[in-house]
CSV table of C-alpha atoms in Angstrom, one decimal:
chain,number,residue,atom,x,y,z
A,20,MET,CA,17.1,11.4,-3.4
A,21,LYS,CA,17.2,7.6,-2.9
A,22,ARG,CA,13.5,7.4,-4.4
A,23,ARG,CA,14.5,9.3,-7.1
A,24,ALA,CA,17.7,6.7,-7.8
A,25,GLY,CA,15.6,4.1,-7.4
A,26,GLU,CA,12.8,5.2,-10.3
A,27,ARG,CA,16.1,6.1,-12.8
A,28,GLU,CA,17.5,2.4,-12.1
A,29,LYS,CA,14.0,0.8,-12.7
A,30,GLU,CA,13.8,3.6,-15.8
A,31,LEU,CA,16.8,1.6,-17.5
A,32,LYS,CA,16.1,-2.0,-16.4
A,33,LYS,CA,12.5,-1.5,-18.3
A,34,LYS,CA,14.8,0.2,-21.4
A,35,LYS,CA,17.2,-2.3,-21.7
A,36,LEU,CA,14.6,-5.4,-21.8
A,37,LEU,CA,12.7,-3.4,-24.3
A,38,GLU,CA,15.5,-2.7,-26.2
A,39,GLU,CA,16.5,-6.6,-25.9
A,40,LEU,CA,13.1,-8.1,-26.8
A,41,GLY,CA,12.3,-5.3,-29.5
A,42,GLU,CA,9.6,-6.2,-31.3
A,43,SER,CA,9.2,-9.7,-30.1
A,44,ARG,CA,7.1,-10.6,-27.3
A,45,LEU,CA,8.0,-13.6,-24.5
A,46,PRO,CA,6.0,-16.2,-23.8
A,47,TYR,CA,3.6,-16.6,-20.6
A,48,MET,CA,1.6,-19.4,-19.8
A,49,THR,CA,-2.4,-19.6,-18.7
A,50,PRO,CA,-4.1,-22.9,-17.2
A,51,ALA,CA,-5.0,-24.3,-20.6
A,52,ASP,CA,-1.2,-24.5,-21.5
A,53,ALA,CA,0.3,-28.0,-20.2
A,54,ASP,CA,3.6,-27.3,-18.4
A,55,PHE,CA,1.2,-24.3,-16.9
A,56,HIS,CA,1.6,-26.0,-13.1
A,57,GLN,CA,4.8,-27.1,-13.5
A,58,LEU,CA,6.3,-24.0,-14.1
A,59,TRP,CA,4.0,-22.6,-11.5
A,60,LYS,CA,5.6,-25.0,-9.1
A,61,THR,CA,9.1,-24.6,-10.4
A,62,LYS,CA,9.5,-20.5,-10.6
A,63,TYR,CA,5.9,-19.4,-9.0
A,64,SER,CA,6.0,-21.6,-6.0
A,65,LYS,CA,5.1,-18.0,-3.4
A,66,LEU,CA,2.1,-17.7,-5.0
A,67,VAL,CA,-0.6,-19.4,-3.5
A,68,PHE,CA,-4.3,-18.8,-4.8
A,69,ARG,CA,-7.8,-20.0,-3.5
A,70,LYS,CA,-10.6,-20.6,-5.7
A,71,SER,CA,-13.8,-19.2,-4.3
A,72,ASP,CA,-15.7,-22.4,-3.4
A,73,THR,CA,-12.9,-22.3,-0.3
A,74,VAL,CA,-14.0,-19.8,1.1
A,75,PRO,CA,-17.6,-19.8,3.6
A,76,GLU,CA,-20.3,-18.4,1.6
A,77,GLU,CA,-21.2,-16.1,4.7
A,78,LEU,CA,-17.8,-13.9,4.4
A,79,HIS,CA,-18.6,-13.5,0.6
A,80,GLN,CA,-21.2,-12.3,0.8
A,81,MET,CA,-21.1,-9.8,3.9
A,82,VAL,CA,-17.0,-8.6,1.5
A,83,GLN,CA,-19.4,-8.1,-1.8
A,84,GLU,CA,-22.2,-6.4,-0.1
A,85,SER,CA,-19.6,-4.6,1.3
A,86,PHE,CA,-18.3,-3.2,-2.1
A,87,LEU,CA,-21.1,-2.4,-3.4
A,88,THR,CA,-22.3,0.0,-0.5
A,89,LEU,CA,-19.1,1.4,-0.6
A,90,ARG,CA,-19.1,1.7,-4.8
A,91,LYS,CA,-23.0,3.4,-3.9
A,92,HIS,CA,-21.4,5.5,-0.6
A,93,ASP,CA,-19.4,7.6,-3.6
A,94,CYS,CA,-16.0,6.4,-1.3
A,95,PHE,CA,-14.3,5.0,-4.0
A,96,PHE,CA,-11.7,7.8,-6.1
A,97,GLN,CA,-9.1,7.8,-8.4
A,98,ASP,CA,-5.5,8.6,-7.2
A,99,LEU,CA,-3.0,11.7,-8.4
A,100,VAL,CA,0.2,10.5,-8.3
A,101,ARG,CA,3.3,11.2,-9.0
A,102,ILE,CA,5.8,9.1,-11.4
A,103,LYS,CA,9.4,10.9,-12.3
A,104,GLY,CA,8.1,14.0,-11.6
A,105,LYS,CA,4.9,14.1,-13.8
A,106,ASP,CA,1.5,13.8,-12.1
A,107,PHE,CA,-0.9,11.5,-13.6
A,108,PHE,CA,-4.9,9.7,-12.3
A,109,THR,CA,-4.8,6.4,-11.5
A,110,PRO,CA,-7.1,4.3,-13.7
A,111,VAL,CA,-8.0,2.4,-10.9
A,112,SER,CA,-10.1,4.4,-8.0
A,113,ARG,CA,-9.4,3.0,-4.4
A,114,ILE,CA,-10.1,3.3,-1.1
A,115,LEU,CA,-7.4,2.9,2.6
A,116,ILE,CA,-9.5,0.7,5.1
A,117,GLY,CA,-7.4,-0.1,8.3
A,118,ASN,CA,-6.5,0.4,11.7
A,119,PRO,CA,-6.7,3.8,13.3
A,120,GLY,CA,-4.4,6.5,12.3
A,121,CYS,CA,-2.7,4.1,9.5
A,122,THR,CA,-1.8,5.5,6.5
A,123,TYR,CA,0.1,3.9,3.4
A,124,LYS,CA,2.4,5.4,0.7
A,125,TYR,CA,2.9,4.8,-2.5
A,126,LEU,CA,3.9,6.6,-5.9
A,127,ASN,CA,4.6,9.7,-3.3
A,128,THR,CA,0.8,9.9,-2.7
A,129,ARG,CA,-0.2,9.0,0.9
A,130,LEU,CA,-3.9,7.7,2.2
A,131,PHE,CA,-5.2,7.7,5.0
A,132,THR,CA,-7.2,4.8,6.2
A,133,VAL,CA,-11.1,4.5,6.4
A,134,PRO,CA,-10.8,3.1,10.0
A,135,TRP,CA,-12.6,0.6,10.2
A,136,PRO,CA,-14.3,-0.6,14.0
A,137,THR,CA,-11.5,-1.2,16.4
A,138,GLU,CA,-12.0,-1.9,20.4
A,139,GLY,CA,-11.2,1.2,22.2
A,140,TYR,CA,-11.7,3.8,19.4
A,141,GLU,CA,-14.8,5.8,19.4
A,142,ILE,CA,-15.8,6.4,15.1
A,143,LYS,CA,-18.3,7.7,14.1
A,144,TYR,CA,-19.5,6.5,10.8
A,145,CYS,CA,-21.8,8.7,8.0
A,146,SER,CA,-23.7,5.8,8.0
A,147,PRO,CA,-25.1,2.0,9.3
A,148,GLN,CA,-24.2,0.8,5.7
A,149,ILE,CA,-20.7,2.2,6.3
A,150,HIS,CA,-19.7,1.0,9.3
A,151,ASP,CA,-21.5,-2.3,8.3
A,152,ALA,CA,-18.9,-2.8,5.2
A,153,CYS,CA,-16.1,-1.6,7.2
A,154,LYS,CA,-16.5,-4.6,10.0
A,155,ALA,CA,-17.5,-7.1,6.5
A,156,LEU,CA,-13.6,-6.2,5.6
A,157,ILE,CA,-12.1,-6.4,9.0
A,158,LYS,CA,-13.8,-10.3,9.1
A,159,LEU,CA,-12.4,-10.2,6.0
A,160,ASN,CA,-9.0,-9.6,7.0
A,161,ASP,CA,-8.9,-11.4,10.0
A,162,TYR,CA,-9.6,-14.3,7.6
A,163,LEU,CA,-6.6,-14.0,5.0
A,164,HIS,CA,-4.9,-14.0,7.9
A,165,ILE,CA,-5.2,-17.2,9.2
A,166,GLU,CA,-5.2,-18.8,5.5
A,167,ALA,CA,-1.5,-16.9,5.3
A,168,VAL,CA,-0.6,-18.4,8.1
A,169,LYS,CA,-1.4,-21.2,7.4
A,170,ALA,CA,0.2,-21.0,3.8
A,171,LEU,CA,3.4,-20.6,5.4
A,172,GLN,CA,3.5,-23.0,7.5
A,173,GLY,CA,2.6,-25.5,4.9
A,174,GLN,CA,5.6,-23.8,2.6
A,175,ASN,CA,8.2,-23.9,5.9
A,176,LEU,CA,7.0,-27.7,5.9
A,177,LEU,CA,7.6,-28.1,2.6
A,178,GLU,CA,10.9,-26.6,2.3
A,179,SER,CA,12.6,-28.8,5.4
A,180,LYS,CA,10.8,-32.0,4.3
A,181,GLU,CA,11.2,-34.2,1.2
A,182,THR,CA,6.9,-34.2,0.0
A,183,GLU,CA,5.3,-36.4,-3.1
A,184,ASP,CA,4.3,-33.6,-6.2
A,185,THR,CA,0.6,-31.9,-4.8
A,186,PRO,CA,-0.8,-29.2,-6.7
A,187,VAL,CA,0.3,-25.7,-5.6
A,188,THR,CA,-3.1,-24.2,-5.3
A,189,ASP,CA,-3.9,-26.8,-2.7
A,190,ARG,CA,-0.9,-28.3,-1.3
A,191,GLU,CA,-0.4,-26.0,2.3
A,192,GLN,CA,-4.2,-28.2,3.4
A,193,ASN,CA,-2.1,-31.0,3.5
A,194,PHE,CA,-0.3,-29.7,6.5
A,195,ALA,CA,-1.6,-26.2,8.4
A,196,THR,CA,-3.4,-26.7,10.9
A,197,SER,CA,-6.5,-25.4,11.6
A,198,LEU,CA,-6.5,-21.8,13.0
A,199,ARG,CA,-9.9,-20.9,14.9
A,200,GLU,CA,-9.1,-17.6,16.6
A,201,LYS,CA,-9.9,-14.4,14.9
A,202,GLY,CA,-6.3,-12.6,14.3
A,203,SER,CA,-4.0,-14.3,15.5
A,204,VAL,CA,-2.2,-17.8,16.5
A,205,SER,CA,-0.9,-19.5,18.7
A,206,GLN,CA,1.7,-22.4,19.3
A,207,ASP,CA,-1.7,-24.4,21.1
A,208,GLN,CA,-3.3,-24.2,17.8
A,209,SER,CA,-0.3,-25.5,15.8
A,210,SER,CA,-0.4,-30.1,14.9
A,211,PHE,CA,3.2,-29.9,14.5
A,212,CYS,CA,6.0,-28.2,16.6
A,213,VAL,CA,7.4,-24.7,15.2
A,214,PRO,CA,9.3,-22.4,17.2
A,215,GLU,CA,7.6,-19.5,19.6
A,216,ASP,CA,9.9,-17.4,17.4
A,217,ASP,CA,8.9,-18.9,13.8
A,218,PHE,CA,4.9,-18.4,15.4
A,219,THR,CA,6.1,-14.7,16.7
A,220,SER,CA,7.4,-13.6,12.7
A,221,LEU,CA,4.0,-15.9,11.1
A,222,ASN,CA,2.1,-13.6,13.0
A,223,SER,CA,3.9,-10.3,12.3
A,224,ARG,CA,4.0,-10.6,8.7
A,225,THR,CA,0.7,-11.5,8.3
A,226,SER,CA,-1.0,-9.5,10.8
A,227,TYR,CA,-2.8,-7.5,7.9
A,228,ASN,CA,-3.5,-3.4,9.3
A,229,VAL,CA,-5.1,-2.2,6.3
A,230,THR,CA,-6.9,-2.5,3.2
A,231,LEU,CA,-6.3,-1.0,-0.7
A,232,LEU,CA,-9.8,-1.9,-1.6
A,233,ASN,CA,-9.6,-1.2,-5.6
A,234,TYR,CA,-12.6,-0.6,-8.2
A,235,MET,CA,-12.4,-0.1,-12.7
A,236,ASP,CA,-15.0,-0.5,-15.0
A,237,PRO,CA,-12.9,-1.5,-17.6
A,238,LEU,CA,-15.9,-0.1,-20.5
A,239,GLN,CA,-15.5,3.1,-18.8
A,240,MET,CA,-11.9,4.0,-19.2
A,241,LEU,CA,-11.4,5.6,-23.0
A,242,TYR,CA,-7.6,4.0,-22.3
A,243,LEU,CA,-6.0,1.3,-21.0
A,244,LYS,CA,-2.2,0.7,-21.0
A,245,GLN,CA,-1.1,-2.1,-23.6
A,246,GLU,CA,0.9,-5.0,-21.5
A,247,PRO,CA,4.5,-4.6,-23.4
A,248,TYR,CA,6.5,-7.7,-23.1
A,249,PHE,CA,4.4,-10.5,-23.2
A,250,GLY,CA,0.9,-9.0,-25.0
A,251,MET,CA,-1.1,-10.4,-23.0
A,252,GLY,CA,-3.5,-7.3,-23.5
A,253,ASN,CA,-5.1,-4.7,-21.2
A,254,MET,CA,-3.8,-3.8,-18.1
A,255,ALA,CA,-5.5,-2.2,-15.1
A,256,VAL,CA,-2.3,-2.2,-13.0
A,257,SER,CA,1.2,-2.3,-14.6
A,258,TRP,CA,4.2,-4.4,-13.7
A,259,HIS,CA,5.0,-3.0,-10.1
A,260,HIS,CA,6.3,-4.4,-6.8
A,261,ASP,CA,4.2,-2.8,-3.7
A,262,GLU,CA,5.7,-0.2,-2.1
A,263,ASN,CA,6.2,0.5,1.7
A,264,LEU,CA,5.5,-3.4,3.5
A,265,VAL,CA,7.0,-4.6,6.2
A,266,GLU,CA,10.2,-6.7,4.7
A,267,ARG,CA,8.7,-10.7,3.6
A,268,SER,CA,5.1,-9.8,4.4
A,269,THR,CA,2.6,-11.1,2.4
A,270,VAL,CA,0.2,-10.0,0.9
A,271,ALA,CA,-3.8,-11.1,0.0
A,272,VAL,CA,-5.8,-10.0,-2.7
A,273,TYR,CA,-9.6,-10.9,-2.6
A,274,SER,CA,-10.9,-10.4,-6.0
A,275,TYR,CA,-14.7,-9.7,-6.8
A,276,SER,CA,-15.3,-9.6,-11.1
A,277,CYS,CA,-19.1,-8.8,-12.1
A,278,GLU,CA,-19.4,-11.3,-13.9
A,279,GLY,CA,-22.3,-11.8,-16.5
A,280,SER,CA,-22.1,-9.5,-18.5
A,281,PRO,CA,-23.6,-9.9,-21.6
A,282,VAL,CA,-20.3,-8.9,-23.5
A,283,GLU,CA,-18.6,-11.5,-21.4
A,284,GLU,CA,-21.1,-14.1,-21.9
A,285,THR,CA,-20.9,-13.8,-25.6
A,286,TYR,CA,-17.2,-13.9,-26.3
A,287,ASP,CA,-15.7,-15.9,-28.6
A,288,GLN,CA,-13.1,-18.1,-26.8
A,289,LYS,CA,-11.6,-19.8,-29.3
A,290,LEU,CA,-8.3,-17.4,-29.3
A,291,GLN,CA,-4.2,-18.3,-27.6
A,292,GLY,CA,-3.2,-16.9,-24.7
A,293,ARG,CA,-5.6,-15.3,-22.1
A,294,ASP,CA,-8.9,-15.0,-22.3
A,295,PRO,CA,-9.5,-11.0,-22.5
A,296,ALA,CA,-12.4,-10.7,-21.1
A,297,VAL,CA,-11.8,-12.6,-17.7
A,298,TRP,CA,-9.9,-11.0,-15.9
A,299,HIS,CA,-6.6,-11.8,-14.4
A,300,VAL,CA,-3.1,-11.7,-11.9
A,301,GLY,CA,-0.1,-11.7,-14.4
A,302,LEU,CA,3.5,-11.9,-12.8
A,303,LYS,CA,6.8,-11.8,-14.2
A,304,VAL,CA,10.5,-12.7,-12.2
A,305,ALA,CA,11.7,-9.0,-12.0
A,306,TRP,CA,13.3,-7.8,-15.5
A,307,ASP,CA,14.1,-11.5,-16.6
A,308,ILE,CA,13.2,-12.4,-20.3
A,309,GLU,CA,14.2,-16.1,-19.9
A,310,THR,CA,11.4,-17.6,-17.6
A,311,PRO,CA,7.6,-17.3,-18.8
A,312,GLY,CA,4.9,-15.5,-17.5
A,313,LEU,CA,2.0,-16.8,-15.6
A,314,ALA,CA,-1.6,-15.3,-16.5
A,315,ILE,CA,-3.8,-16.4,-13.7
A,316,PRO,CA,-7.6,-16.0,-14.4
A,317,LEU,CA,-9.9,-14.6,-11.6
A,318,HIS,CA,-13.2,-15.6,-10.9
A,319,GLN,CA,-15.9,-13.2,-8.7
A,320,GLY,CA,-14.4,-14.4,-4.6
A,321,ASP,CA,-11.2,-16.2,-5.8
A,322,PHE,CA,-8.7,-14.7,-3.7
A,323,TYR,CA,-4.0,-14.9,-3.7
A,324,LEU,CA,-1.8,-15.0,-1.4
A,325,MET,CA,2.1,-13.5,-2.5
A,326,LEU,CA,3.9,-15.3,0.7
A,327,ASP,CA,7.6,-14.3,1.3
A,328,ASP,CA,10.0,-12.5,-0.6
A,329,LEU,CA,7.9,-12.7,-3.6
A,330,ASN,CA,6.8,-9.3,-3.9
A,331,MET,CA,10.7,-8.1,-3.6
A,332,THR,CA,12.0,-11.3,-6.1
A,333,HIS,CA,9.2,-10.9,-8.8
A,334,GLN,CA,6.9,-8.6,-10.2
A,335,HIS,CA,2.4,-8.2,-10.6
A,336,CYS,CA,0.4,-6.9,-13.0
A,337,VAL,CA,-3.6,-7.0,-13.7
A,338,LEU,CA,-5.5,-7.6,-16.5
A,339,ALA,CA,-7.8,-5.8,-17.0
A,340,GLY,CA,-11.4,-8.1,-18.7
A,341,PHE,CA,-14.4,-7.0,-19.8
A,342,SER,CA,-16.3,-6.8,-15.9
A,343,PRO,CA,-16.1,-4.1,-13.6
A,344,ARG,CA,-14.5,-5.5,-10.6
A,345,PHE,CA,-13.4,-5.6,-7.1
A,346,SER,CA,-10.7,-5.8,-5.6
A,347,SER,CA,-9.3,-6.3,-1.7
A,348,THR,CA,-5.2,-6.0,-1.0
A,349,HIS,CA,-4.5,-6.5,2.2
A,350,ARG,CA,-1.3,-5.3,3.4
A,351,VAL,CA,1.6,-5.0,6.6
A,352,ALA,CA,2.3,-1.5,5.8
A,353,ASP,CA,5.6,-0.1,7.2
A,354,CYS,CA,4.3,2.4,9.7
A,355,SER,CA,7.5,2.9,11.3
A,356,ARG,CA,6.8,6.4,10.1
A,357,GLY,CA,3.1,6.1,8.9
A,358,THR,CA,1.2,6.5,12.3
A,359,LEU,CA,-0.3,9.0,14.1
A,360,GLU,CA,1.5,7.8,17.5
A,361,TYR,CA,4.7,8.4,15.5
A,362,ILE,CA,4.4,11.6,13.8
A,363,PHE,CA,2.7,12.9,17.2
A,364,GLY,CA,6.2,11.4,18.5
A,365,GLN,CA,7.6,14.5,16.5
A,366,CYS,CA,6.1,16.5,17.0
A,367,GLU,CA,6.3,16.9,21.1
A,368,LEU,CA,10.5,15.9,19.8
A,369,ALA,CA,10.9,19.1,18.2
A,370,LEU,CA,8.7,21.4,20.5
A,371,GLN,CA,10.8,20.0,23.8
A,372,ASN,CA,13.1,22.9,22.0
A,373,LEU,CA,10.5,25.8,23.1
A,374,GLN,CA,10.3,27.3,26.8
A,375,THR,CA,7.7,29.7,27.4
A,376,ASP,CA,8.8,32.8,29.7
A,377,SER,CA,6.8,32.2,33.1
A,378,ASN,CA,6.2,35.9,33.4
A,379,SER,CA,6.0,37.9,30.0
A,380,GLY,CA,4.6,34.4,28.4
A,381,ALA,CA,7.3,35.6,25.2
A,382,LEU,CA,8.7,32.5,23.6
A,383,SER,CA,12.0,31.3,23.2
A,384,LEU,CA,14.3,28.6,22.0
A,385,LYS,CA,16.3,26.4,24.2
A,386,SER,CA,19.4,25.3,22.1
A,387,LEU,CA,20.3,26.4,19.0
A,388,GLU,CA,22.8,23.6,18.5
A,389,THR,CA,22.7,23.1,14.6
A,390,ALA,CA,21.8,19.1,15.2
A,391,VAL,CA,18.7,20.5,17.6
A,392,VAL,CA,18.5,23.0,14.3
A,393,LYS,CA,18.5,20.6,12.0
A,394,GLN,CA,16.3,17.6,13.7
A,395,VAL,CA,13.6,20.2,14.6
A,396,GLU,CA,13.2,22.1,10.4
A,397,GLU,CA,13.3,19.0,8.7
A,398,ILE,CA,10.8,17.7,11.5
A,399,HIS,CA,8.6,20.6,10.5
A,400,ASN,CA,9.1,19.7,6.9
A,401,GLU,CA,7.8,16.1,7.6
A,402,VAL,CA,4.2,17.7,9.2
A,403,GLU,CA,3.8,19.7,6.3
A,404,PHE,CA,4.6,17.5,3.4
A,405,GLU,CA,4.6,14.5,4.6
A,406,TRP,CA,1.4,15.1,6.3
A,407,LEU,CA,-0.5,18.2,6.2
A,408,ARG,CA,-0.3,18.6,2.7
A,409,GLN,CA,-1.0,15.1,1.7
A,410,PHE,CA,-4.2,15.1,3.5
A,411,TRP,CA,-5.8,18.2,2.4
A,412,PHE,CA,-4.4,17.9,-1.2
A,413,GLN,CA,-7.1,15.3,-1.3
A,414,GLY,CA,-9.7,17.2,0.1
A,415,LYS,CA,-12.6,15.7,1.9
A,416,ARG,CA,-13.0,12.4,0.2
A,417,TYR,CA,-12.4,10.9,3.9
A,418,LEU,CA,-15.6,13.2,5.1
A,419,LYS,CA,-17.5,10.8,2.1
A,420,CYS,CA,-16.5,7.9,5.4
A,421,THR,CA,-16.2,8.8,8.8
A,422,ASP,CA,-14.8,12.2,10.3
A,423,TRP,CA,-12.4,10.8,12.6
A,424,TRP,CA,-9.6,12.0,11.0
A,425,LEU,CA,-10.6,16.0,11.8
A,426,LYS,CA,-9.3,16.3,15.3
A,427,PRO,CA,-5.8,14.4,14.7
A,428,MET,CA,-6.0,16.9,11.7
A,429,ALA,CA,-6.4,19.9,14.0
A,430,LYS,CA,-3.4,18.7,17.0
A,431,LEU,CA,-1.3,17.9,13.7
A,432,GLU,CA,-1.7,22.1,12.6
A,433,GLU,CA,-1.5,24.0,16.1
A,434,TYR,CA,1.8,21.5,16.1
A,435,TRP,CA,2.9,23.1,12.7
A,436,ARG,CA,1.7,26.1,14.3
A,437,LYS,CA,3.9,26.4,16.7
A,438,MET,CA,6.8,25.0,14.2
A,439,GLU,CA,6.0,28.0,12.1
A,440,THR,CA,7.0,30.0,15.4
A,441,MET,CA,10.1,28.3,16.4
A,442,SER,CA,11.9,28.8,12.3
A,443,SER,CA,10.9,32.4,12.7
A,444,LEU,CA,12.6,32.4,16.6
A,445,VAL,CA,15.6,31.0,15.2
A,446,LEU,CA,16.3,33.9,12.6
A,447,HIS,CA,15.5,36.0,15.9
A,448,GLU,CA,18.3,34.7,18.3
A,449,VAL,CA,21.1,34.4,15.2
A,450,ARG,CA,21.0,38.2,14.7
A,451,LYS,CA,22.3,38.4,18.3
A,452,LYS,CA,25.5,39.9,19.0
A,453,GLU,CA,25.8,36.4,21.9
A,454,GLN,CA,26.9,34.5,19.0
A,455,THR,CA,29.9,34.3,18.2
A,456,GLU,CA,30.4,34.3,13.9
A,457,GLU,CA,31.5,30.9,13.6
A,458,GLN,CA,28.5,29.5,15.4
A,459,ARG,CA,26.0,32.1,13.5
A,460,ASN,CA,27.0,31.0,10.1
A,461,GLU,CA,26.6,27.3,11.0
A,462,THR,CA,23.3,27.7,12.4
A,463,ILE,CA,22.7,29.3,9.5
A,464,SER,CA,24.4,27.7,6.5
A,465,CYS,CA,22.4,24.1,8.2
A,466,PHE,CA,18.8,26.7,8.7
A,467,LEU,CA,19.0,27.6,4.8
A,468,LEU,CA,19.5,24.5,4.3
A,469,VAL,CA,16.2,22.9,5.4
A,470,LEU,CA,14.3,26.0,4.8
A,471,THR,CA,15.2,25.9,1.0
A,472,GLU,CA,14.1,22.4,0.8
A,473,ARG,CA,10.6,23.4,2.4
A,474,GLN,CA,10.2,26.4,-0.2
A,475,ARG,CA,10.3,24.0,-3.5
A,476,LEU,CA,8.2,21.0,-1.8
A,477,ARG,CA,5.9,24.6,-0.9
A,478,LYS,CA,6.4,26.1,-4.5
A,479,GLU,CA,5.9,22.4,-5.9
A,480,TRP,CA,2.8,21.0,-4.0
A,481,THR,CA,1.4,24.8,-5.3
A,482,ALA,CA,1.5,23.4,-9.0
A,483,ARG,CA,0.6,19.9,-8.3
A,484,GLN,CA,-3.0,21.4,-6.6
């Protein structure tokens, strides 16, 4: 219900904004505009951009080869997402890579990580090339983590001291430490004093646990939405805030457009606004018609960071160019309810209410207390609709890379079957005379609410399939 209310609120805001605009369009700036850097500094200061020549060439080569490898092995898929009760295929094809057992949910679709090589986990990849591709992406992840910490340290110092104006694209380098430890930052590495709590916060907000890889060839698309507020042209991804992230965490995006196509090279550059042949990231202040937007060109190997609360206060979109493009978007996904460890813990909690008779082997429930029954049945729904159906609905896509998820899913199915038995036992127990009518009615009322929701969701999933 909360999600639906949020969607309605966003639609009302969008409708109001478009009504205020009428036929006109809001202004936006590109690097060709004289006031571009001043606007960036004053209204978009938490966006940090790095050109490709700041990234080690060896890392470029490894990452770009990994993109092409995953594409060659057909590992990118269009997601079927649900918006306002309707299903849509995303124009962009995606694959989630990250920590083993981690998931990421957006637009009512849960993606399951293809696990990158992780110490303590046995991961069998379908080919050595896919192993190498995942290994390259964790190296990119480590690099972007360090760059994000440096950027946040620079931002913190800027906020605490008055400094001379410097360009947005390189100012953090004046304050940043040299961080050579892979994937972590310690106080010893800092050239200025930062409290231990701040280091913990910096690490937690930049320790990326997943990367969502994207691929799209615009010339193969029959239709792309037009950007509605500024007239920026074709959109690969509409205006949005990234969902289900740890609060105030940084998002890092590495871009690789396959440049040099004949269409791109021969395009007439004498135009106003952004060059439609080149991919751009667009940014705007959320639900604001006063502040001009930004359109920043993305070339092969560039990356950018959205620091702190930028993802909450601003919206971003991806504007299509003419050439195919890959991107790796590194996130600190909120996994409080999205890991195998979490859902297995929930299952074990539910099954505490199931007991087996030592003599007959018969199953029975330990308690029929309303709160206990409600908790177990809600976990039952969570396992079925947030995990099992989400996983199998996406078919065998993950088997293109690894069979890692099959064992944990089999275990979840086993838990689910036991919870199905527990649902039957609730109905069996309430028929017994030991319960008072008041107790029976309370249990049935509680049970029916969850059961009705289960039936509704099963119909919805059947329709989706």
